[in-house]
């Protein structure tokens, strides 16, 4: 007999990072449909959806509404680290758990969160390791003005200086701002080897468009110098960015066409991006923790992850981070092409064991 279980869905499908939120929502709903149609599972999910619209002040209130107005104990959602941190106090107070399917900056291990996408030893460290070896070590840092941009660039600065590089400049924009002219002017003047781009949403789109314009006018940049790097650009934004995304190198756990897929997604790869894949995997991992164990739907997230099944589905019970593949890929002709794919790496949020990037098991020759 199937157990009916409410499941919270908390993504912004409007607002400055709507494409990312829509990808996460699509993955979560696709997984719910898969679970509900599979007779092999004895659980049936009912989605309880709320959309904060990218308004940071609405996240905690809507998360609380999910937990208070339904029987949901688990929420799949949030796109930015700012929104994740906003809901954690509500989860702690009301006994809920968040499955967070978005790359983040590390240095957190809440017992109320499963970190289902990559942290720095699964994206930033291998990305810099690859690009320092191929393009140089002098960097320019830019990002959206909140914790993701600050922390990612702090780490990049430390790594660059430790390896003999130099940081030529560092600038931030408010989320949603498209005032990129000063940043691009500085890059044009300073000519770094690499630009680490931690902008999100329209800020990133405007920046890449302006950099493409610079390449069309300046022979130094037109020659392919000054590579742009990202730890959050995926396929879900490429149609909107268009040709301006050409050449960007990004890191993540999955790009279209890659195998293996993420834990919980084994055998399935029909996703639009790693944002969609990670949200889908979150629902499937939760399903496997609850399946054929009546009563587990009432357990708190910390209690649920003490089960042996947690390790079996790829979640570290100590840090709540997921073991993930690591891929470096570049946009070529409108699609990501893998440059390097590594074996699955355990999330190390405090970089206590990650003194250097992982070594590749597979090298893709362009």
Tab-separated table of C-alpha atoms in Angstrom:
chain	number	residue	atom	x	y	z
A	1	UNK	CA	0.000	0.000	0.000
A	2	UNK	CA	1.357	3.427	-0.943
A	3	UNK	CA	2.033	6.117	1.640
A	4	UNK	CA	0.970	9.579	0.553
A	5	UNK	CA	3.663	12.118	1.451
A	6	UNK	CA	3.577	15.893	1.006
A	7	UNK	CA	6.771	17.323	-0.458
A	8	UNK	CA	7.616	21.019	-0.490
A	9	UNK	CA	8.839	22.721	-3.687
A	10	UNK	CA	10.359	26.199	-3.160
A	11	UNK	CA	11.787	27.722	-6.332
A	12	UNK	CA	11.626	31.196	-7.856
A	13	UNK	CA	10.362	30.840	-11.424
A	14	UNK	CA	10.173	34.621	-11.799
A	15	UNK	CA	12.663	37.295	-10.797
A	16	UNK	CA	16.369	37.781	-11.582
A	17	UNK	CA	17.386	34.112	-11.502
A	18	UNK	CA	14.164	32.659	-12.888
A	19	UNK	CA	15.897	30.362	-15.384
A	20	UNK	CA	17.797	28.624	-12.586
A	21	UNK	CA	14.720	28.286	-10.391
A	22	UNK	CA	12.641	26.983	-13.287
A	23	UNK	CA	15.281	24.339	-14.022
A	24	UNK	CA	15.232	23.178	-10.407
A	25	UNK	CA	11.442	23.062	-10.301
A	26	UNK	CA	11.356	21.091	-13.567
A	27	UNK	CA	13.748	18.495	-12.172
A	28	UNK	CA	11.839	18.103	-8.915
A	29	UNK	CA	8.455	17.710	-10.625
A	30	UNK	CA	9.912	15.290	-13.185
A	31	UNK	CA	11.195	13.128	-10.325
A	32	UNK	CA	7.867	13.265	-8.482
A	33	UNK	CA	6.109	12.085	-11.639
A	34	UNK	CA	8.662	9.270	-12.025
A	35	UNK	CA	8.258	8.091	-8.431
A	36	UNK	CA	4.476	8.290	-8.478
A	37	UNK	CA	4.273	6.187	-11.659
A	38	UNK	CA	6.716	3.516	-10.449
A	39	UNK	CA	4.965	0.600	-8.760
A	40	UNK	CA	8.281	-0.406	-7.225
A	41	UNK	CA	8.034	2.474	-4.750
A	42	UNK	CA	5.575	2.425	-1.870
A	43	UNK	CA	5.530	6.225	-1.597
A	44	UNK	CA	3.445	8.764	-3.492
A	45	UNK	CA	4.422	12.435	-3.365
A	46	UNK	CA	2.043	15.384	-3.423
A	47	UNK	CA	3.936	18.572	-4.311
A	48	UNK	CA	3.249	21.606	-2.133
A	49	UNK	CA	4.588	24.516	-4.187
A	50	UNK	CA	5.478	28.071	-3.295
A	51	UNK	CA	7.223	30.642	-5.538
A	52	UNK	CA	9.151	33.481	-3.807
A	53	UNK	CA	9.661	35.265	-7.125
A	54	UNK	CA	13.281	36.017	-6.282
A	55	UNK	CA	12.213	38.191	-3.308
A	56	UNK	CA	14.609	37.312	-0.506
A	57	UNK	CA	12.192	38.387	2.250
A	58	UNK	CA	9.608	35.844	1.064
A	59	UNK	CA	11.694	32.682	1.330
A	60	UNK	CA	11.460	32.074	5.062
A	61	UNK	CA	7.756	32.931	5.178
A	62	UNK	CA	6.897	30.627	2.282
A	63	UNK	CA	9.049	27.812	3.656
A	64	UNK	CA	7.190	28.125	6.960
A	65	UNK	CA	3.891	28.144	5.079
A	66	UNK	CA	4.777	24.841	3.413
A	67	UNK	CA	5.679	23.227	6.743
A	68	UNK	CA	2.684	24.624	8.647
A	69	UNK	CA	-0.033	24.260	6.011
A	70	UNK	CA	0.793	20.679	4.981
A	71	UNK	CA	2.367	17.511	6.318
A	72	UNK	CA	5.575	18.154	4.357
A	73	UNK	CA	8.790	17.666	6.349
A	74	UNK	CA	11.109	17.988	3.359
A	75	UNK	CA	11.503	20.890	0.914
A	76	UNK	CA	13.297	20.745	-2.431
A	77	UNK	CA	14.454	24.206	-3.354
A	78	UNK	CA	16.217	27.552	-3.015
A	79	UNK	CA	18.602	28.776	-5.709
A	80	UNK	CA	20.905	31.272	-4.012
A	81	UNK	CA	22.953	30.874	-0.846
A	82	UNK	CA	21.206	33.960	0.487
A	83	UNK	CA	17.820	32.227	0.205
A	84	UNK	CA	19.183	28.973	1.671
A	85	UNK	CA	20.488	30.800	4.727
A	86	UNK	CA	17.160	32.618	5.096
A	87	UNK	CA	15.179	29.373	5.453
A	88	UNK	CA	17.524	27.436	7.772
A	89	UNK	CA	16.175	29.071	10.986
A	90	UNK	CA	12.616	28.177	9.922
A	91	UNK	CA	13.666	24.586	9.214
A	92	UNK	CA	15.321	24.346	12.633
A	93	UNK	CA	12.312	25.784	14.436
A	94	UNK	CA	9.684	23.691	12.618
A	95	UNK	CA	11.596	20.438	12.142
A	96	UNK	CA	11.925	20.600	8.360
A	97	UNK	CA	14.714	19.634	5.992
A	98	UNK	CA	15.951	21.308	2.799
A	99	UNK	CA	17.373	19.523	-0.248
A	100	UNK	CA	19.476	22.214	-1.910
A	101	UNK	CA	20.202	21.414	-5.593
A	102	UNK	CA	22.410	24.382	-6.475
A	103	UNK	CA	26.196	24.932	-6.468
A	104	UNK	CA	27.364	26.835	-3.418
A	105	UNK	CA	30.459	28.305	-1.786
A	106	UNK	CA	31.045	25.746	0.979
A	107	UNK	CA	31.886	26.421	4.633
A	108	UNK	CA	28.513	25.225	5.866
A	109	UNK	CA	27.178	21.909	7.118
A	110	UNK	CA	23.695	22.421	8.532
A	111	UNK	CA	21.996	19.299	9.851
A	112	UNK	CA	18.815	20.655	8.229
A	113	UNK	CA	20.215	20.698	4.676
A	114	UNK	CA	21.322	18.134	2.098
A	115	UNK	CA	23.788	19.805	-0.276
A	116	UNK	CA	22.923	18.030	-3.513
A	117	UNK	CA	25.004	20.081	-5.937
A	118	UNK	CA	28.722	20.925	-5.953
A	119	UNK	CA	30.795	22.753	-3.333
A	120	UNK	CA	34.281	24.263	-3.946
A	121	UNK	CA	36.330	21.064	-3.960
A	122	UNK	CA	33.864	19.791	-6.590
A	123	UNK	CA	33.867	22.908	-8.803
A	124	UNK	CA	36.190	25.833	-8.003
A	125	UNK	CA	39.370	23.922	-7.100
A	126	UNK	CA	39.352	21.636	-10.149
A	127	UNK	CA	38.365	24.542	-12.418
A	128	UNK	CA	41.300	26.678	-11.276
A	129	UNK	CA	43.642	23.685	-11.353
A	130	UNK	CA	42.779	23.087	-15.001
A	131	UNK	CA	42.801	26.718	-16.125
A	132	UNK	CA	45.977	27.733	-14.285
A	133	UNK	CA	47.776	24.926	-16.116
A	134	UNK	CA	46.392	25.905	-19.529
A	135	UNK	CA	45.899	29.698	-19.570
A	136	UNK	CA	47.889	31.400	-16.809
A	137	UNK	CA	47.406	32.425	-13.190
A	138	UNK	CA	46.653	36.137	-13.273
A	139	UNK	CA	42.967	36.625	-12.577
A	140	UNK	CA	40.248	39.248	-12.413
A	141	UNK	CA	37.402	38.479	-9.993
A	142	UNK	CA	33.818	39.591	-10.351
A	143	UNK	CA	30.539	38.465	-8.828
A	144	UNK	CA	27.090	39.302	-7.575
A	145	UNK	CA	27.186	41.180	-4.287
A	146	UNK	CA	26.204	38.473	-1.827
A	147	UNK	CA	27.774	35.486	-0.124
A	148	UNK	CA	28.254	33.320	-3.252
A	149	UNK	CA	30.371	35.947	-5.003
A	150	UNK	CA	32.258	37.028	-1.867
A	151	UNK	CA	33.252	33.563	-0.684
A	152	UNK	CA	34.029	32.082	-4.079
A	153	UNK	CA	36.287	34.997	-4.913
A	154	UNK	CA	37.931	34.882	-1.492
A	155	UNK	CA	38.889	31.271	-2.141
A	156	UNK	CA	40.006	32.030	-5.691
A	157	UNK	CA	42.194	34.873	-4.430
A	158	UNK	CA	43.857	32.627	-1.842
A	159	UNK	CA	44.436	29.842	-4.351
A	160	UNK	CA	45.792	32.203	-7.013
A	161	UNK	CA	48.256	33.895	-4.664
A	162	UNK	CA	49.355	30.567	-3.185
A	163	UNK	CA	50.196	29.323	-6.667
A	164	UNK	CA	52.181	32.379	-7.688
A	165	UNK	CA	49.437	34.236	-9.548
A	166	UNK	CA	48.172	37.763	-9.118
A	167	UNK	CA	44.659	39.157	-8.711
A	168	UNK	CA	44.407	42.171	-11.026
A	169	UNK	CA	41.022	43.400	-9.818
A	170	UNK	CA	37.810	42.509	-7.989
A	171	UNK	CA	34.348	44.053	-8.441
A	172	UNK	CA	30.760	43.191	-7.505
A	173	UNK	CA	27.290	44.130	-8.733
A	174	UNK	CA	23.947	44.038	-6.895
A	175	UNK	CA	21.836	41.050	-7.922
A	176	UNK	CA	19.963	42.010	-11.096
A	177	UNK	CA	22.219	44.968	-11.966
A	178	UNK	CA	23.415	45.165	-15.580
A	179	UNK	CA	25.810	48.074	-15.054
A	180	UNK	CA	28.873	46.156	-16.245
A	181	UNK	CA	30.712	48.916	-18.135
A	182	UNK	CA	33.283	49.694	-15.440
A	183	UNK	CA	34.132	46.025	-14.962
A	184	UNK	CA	34.671	45.477	-18.679
A	185	UNK	CA	36.726	48.674	-18.990
A	186	UNK	CA	39.044	47.468	-16.230
A	187	UNK	CA	39.422	44.053	-17.815
A	188	UNK	CA	40.217	45.681	-21.168
A	189	UNK	CA	42.922	47.778	-19.514
A	190	UNK	CA	44.415	45.121	-17.202
A	191	UNK	CA	44.308	42.135	-19.603
A	192	UNK	CA	44.279	39.274	-17.067
A	193	UNK	CA	44.768	35.652	-18.115
A	194	UNK	CA	41.442	34.633	-16.589
A	195	UNK	CA	38.208	36.253	-15.443
A	196	UNK	CA	36.369	34.349	-12.718
A	197	UNK	CA	32.754	35.301	-13.304
A	198	UNK	CA	30.521	34.745	-10.254
A	199	UNK	CA	27.694	36.963	-11.501
A	200	UNK	CA	24.194	35.509	-11.693
A	201	UNK	CA	21.118	36.141	-13.805
A	202	UNK	CA	20.859	39.330	-15.910
A	203	UNK	CA	24.164	40.598	-14.468
A	204	UNK	CA	25.965	37.646	-16.000
A	205	UNK	CA	24.113	37.960	-19.311
A	206	UNK	CA	25.027	41.651	-19.643
A	207	UNK	CA	28.644	40.954	-18.685
A	208	UNK	CA	29.088	38.184	-21.242
A	209	UNK	CA	27.461	40.329	-23.924
A	210	UNK	CA	29.817	43.206	-23.137
A	211	UNK	CA	32.838	40.890	-23.157
A	212	UNK	CA	31.764	39.512	-26.541
A	213	UNK	CA	31.591	43.101	-27.815
A	214	UNK	CA	35.103	43.705	-26.445
A	215	UNK	CA	36.382	40.642	-28.301
A	216	UNK	CA	34.911	41.970	-31.537
A	217	UNK	CA	36.782	45.280	-31.167
A	218	UNK	CA	40.087	44.429	-29.477
A	219	UNK	CA	42.617	42.179	-31.219
A	220	UNK	CA	44.107	40.966	-27.926
A	221	UNK	CA	40.769	39.626	-26.730
A	222	UNK	CA	39.706	38.483	-30.206
A	223	UNK	CA	42.763	36.196	-30.243
A	224	UNK	CA	41.217	34.135	-27.438
A	225	UNK	CA	43.137	35.690	-24.549
A	226	UNK	CA	41.419	36.305	-21.192
A	227	UNK	CA	39.273	33.187	-20.728
A	228	UNK	CA	36.043	33.607	-18.737
A	229	UNK	CA	35.379	31.002	-16.039
A	230	UNK	CA	32.203	30.093	-14.167
A	231	UNK	CA	31.096	27.692	-11.455
A	232	UNK	CA	27.381	28.204	-12.030
A	233	UNK	CA	26.778	28.568	-15.777
A	234	UNK	CA	24.795	25.625	-17.179
A	235	UNK	CA	22.777	24.785	-20.273
A	236	UNK	CA	19.576	26.278	-18.849
A	237	UNK	CA	20.893	29.801	-19.530
A	238	UNK	CA	22.675	29.289	-22.858
A	239	UNK	CA	19.643	29.998	-25.104
A	240	UNK	CA	19.143	33.351	-23.371
A	241	UNK	CA	22.830	34.318	-23.532
A	242	UNK	CA	23.323	33.121	-27.103
A	243	UNK	CA	26.646	33.580	-28.895
A	244	UNK	CA	28.055	35.708	-26.056
A	245	UNK	CA	28.590	32.525	-24.029
A	246	UNK	CA	31.054	31.080	-26.561
A	247	UNK	CA	34.321	30.059	-24.966
A	248	UNK	CA	33.179	30.231	-21.342
A	249	UNK	CA	34.633	27.385	-19.277
A	250	UNK	CA	32.439	26.087	-16.478
A	251	UNK	CA	32.702	23.417	-13.786
A	252	UNK	CA	29.938	21.224	-12.425
A	253	UNK	CA	28.855	17.676	-11.706
A	254	UNK	CA	27.071	17.120	-15.016
A	255	UNK	CA	26.715	18.504	-18.523
A	256	UNK	CA	24.460	17.217	-21.298
A	257	UNK	CA	25.654	13.922	-22.708
A	258	UNK	CA	27.783	13.042	-19.673
A	259	UNK	CA	27.797	9.669	-18.018
A	260	UNK	CA	27.618	8.886	-15.201
A	261	UNK	CA	24.794	11.091	-14.044
A	262	UNK	CA	24.268	12.135	-10.416
A	263	UNK	CA	23.452	9.812	-7.481
A	264	UNK	CA	19.787	8.903	-7.759
A	265	UNK	CA	19.715	9.569	-11.518
A	266	UNK	CA	21.468	6.369	-12.570
A	267	UNK	CA	20.340	5.313	-16.026
A	268	UNK	CA	18.650	8.632	-16.793
A	269	UNK	CA	20.219	11.628	-18.505
A	270	UNK	CA	17.333	13.514	-20.148
A	271	UNK	CA	17.970	16.708	-18.192
A	272	UNK	CA	18.376	20.245	-19.427
A	273	UNK	CA	21.146	21.127	-16.983
A	274	UNK	CA	22.807	20.085	-13.726
A	275	UNK	CA	20.318	22.300	-11.855
A	276	UNK	CA	17.501	20.116	-13.160
A	277	UNK	CA	19.495	16.916	-12.630
A	278	UNK	CA	20.370	17.768	-9.015
A	279	UNK	CA	16.770	18.615	-8.100
A	280	UNK	CA	15.647	15.359	-9.716
A	281	UNK	CA	18.342	13.433	-7.843
A	282	UNK	CA	17.265	15.055	-4.563
A	283	UNK	CA	13.745	13.645	-4.885
A	284	UNK	CA	15.061	10.211	-5.863
A	285	UNK	CA	17.550	10.098	-2.977
A	286	UNK	CA	14.778	11.060	-0.554
A	287	UNK	CA	12.535	8.401	-2.088
A	288	UNK	CA	15.138	5.708	-1.520
A	289	UNK	CA	15.553	6.765	2.097
A	290	UNK	CA	11.797	6.515	2.693
A	291	UNK	CA	10.890	3.517	0.505
A	292	UNK	CA	9.705	0.359	2.261
A	293	UNK	CA	10.280	1.917	5.666
A	294	UNK	CA	6.893	3.004	7.029
A	295	UNK	CA	7.224	5.762	9.591
A	296	UNK	CA	10.433	7.239	8.199
A	297	UNK	CA	8.448	10.079	6.628
A	298	UNK	CA	8.027	11.411	10.183
A	299	UNK	CA	11.750	11.417	10.964
A	300	UNK	CA	13.748	14.627	10.979
A	301	UNK	CA	16.432	15.008	8.327
A	302	UNK	CA	19.282	14.341	10.819
A	303	UNK	CA	17.510	11.167	11.990
A	304	UNK	CA	16.850	10.045	8.424
A	305	UNK	CA	20.487	10.467	7.443
A	306	UNK	CA	21.751	8.283	10.273
A	307	UNK	CA	20.352	5.303	8.366
A	308	UNK	CA	22.808	3.146	6.442
A	309	UNK	CA	20.831	3.952	3.293
A	310	UNK	CA	22.128	7.535	3.355
A	311	UNK	CA	25.667	6.446	2.533
A	312	UNK	CA	24.344	3.989	-0.034
A	313	UNK	CA	22.580	6.760	-1.953
A	314	UNK	CA	25.693	8.966	-1.869
A	315	UNK	CA	25.068	11.330	1.065
A	316	UNK	CA	27.762	11.816	3.702
A	317	UNK	CA	25.948	11.486	7.072
A	318	UNK	CA	28.526	13.756	8.736
A	319	UNK	CA	28.440	16.765	6.388
A	320	UNK	CA	25.200	16.065	4.423
A	321	UNK	CA	27.067	16.666	1.151
A	322	UNK	CA	26.622	14.417	-1.878
A	323	UNK	CA	29.454	12.596	-3.635
A	324	UNK	CA	29.501	13.923	-7.216
A	325	UNK	CA	31.414	13.631	-10.507
A	326	UNK	CA	33.568	16.631	-11.437
A	327	UNK	CA	33.560	17.979	-14.995
A	328	UNK	CA	35.197	20.930	-16.721
A	329	UNK	CA	33.434	21.970	-19.949
A	330	UNK	CA	33.612	24.803	-22.480
A	331	UNK	CA	30.858	26.388	-24.541
A	332	UNK	CA	31.484	25.665	-28.226
A	333	UNK	CA	28.892	26.299	-30.935
A	334	UNK	CA	26.214	26.869	-28.314
A	335	UNK	CA	26.767	23.725	-26.228
A	336	UNK	CA	29.075	22.576	-23.462
A	337	UNK	CA	31.902	20.294	-24.598
A	338	UNK	CA	33.690	18.374	-21.797
A	339	UNK	CA	37.397	19.128	-21.446
A	340	UNK	CA	38.064	16.992	-18.397
A	341	UNK	CA	35.888	14.564	-16.433
A	342	UNK	CA	36.947	13.188	-13.057
A	343	UNK	CA	35.673	10.397	-10.870
A	344	UNK	CA	33.100	11.172	-8.198
A	345	UNK	CA	34.460	13.296	-5.341
A	346	UNK	CA	33.105	13.502	-1.805
A	347	UNK	CA	31.975	16.989	-0.863
A	348	UNK	CA	34.514	18.636	1.466
A	349	UNK	CA	32.785	21.859	2.541
A	350	UNK	CA	35.584	23.114	4.785
A	351	UNK	CA	38.372	21.987	2.428
A	352	UNK	CA	39.885	19.999	5.268
A	353	UNK	CA	41.132	17.289	2.890
A	354	UNK	CA	41.216	19.146	-0.420
A	355	UNK	CA	44.712	20.525	-0.651
A	356	UNK	CA	44.756	20.113	-4.398
A	357	UNK	CA	42.244	19.450	-7.161
A	358	UNK	CA	41.333	15.921	-8.109
A	359	UNK	CA	43.224	14.121	-10.836
A	360	UNK	CA	41.218	13.201	-13.936
A	361	UNK	CA	40.304	9.650	-14.780
A	362	UNK	CA	39.196	10.626	-18.276
A	363	UNK	CA	40.740	13.219	-20.524
A	364	UNK	CA	38.619	14.466	-23.413
A	365	UNK	CA	40.766	15.641	-26.320
A	366	UNK	CA	39.065	18.458	-28.277
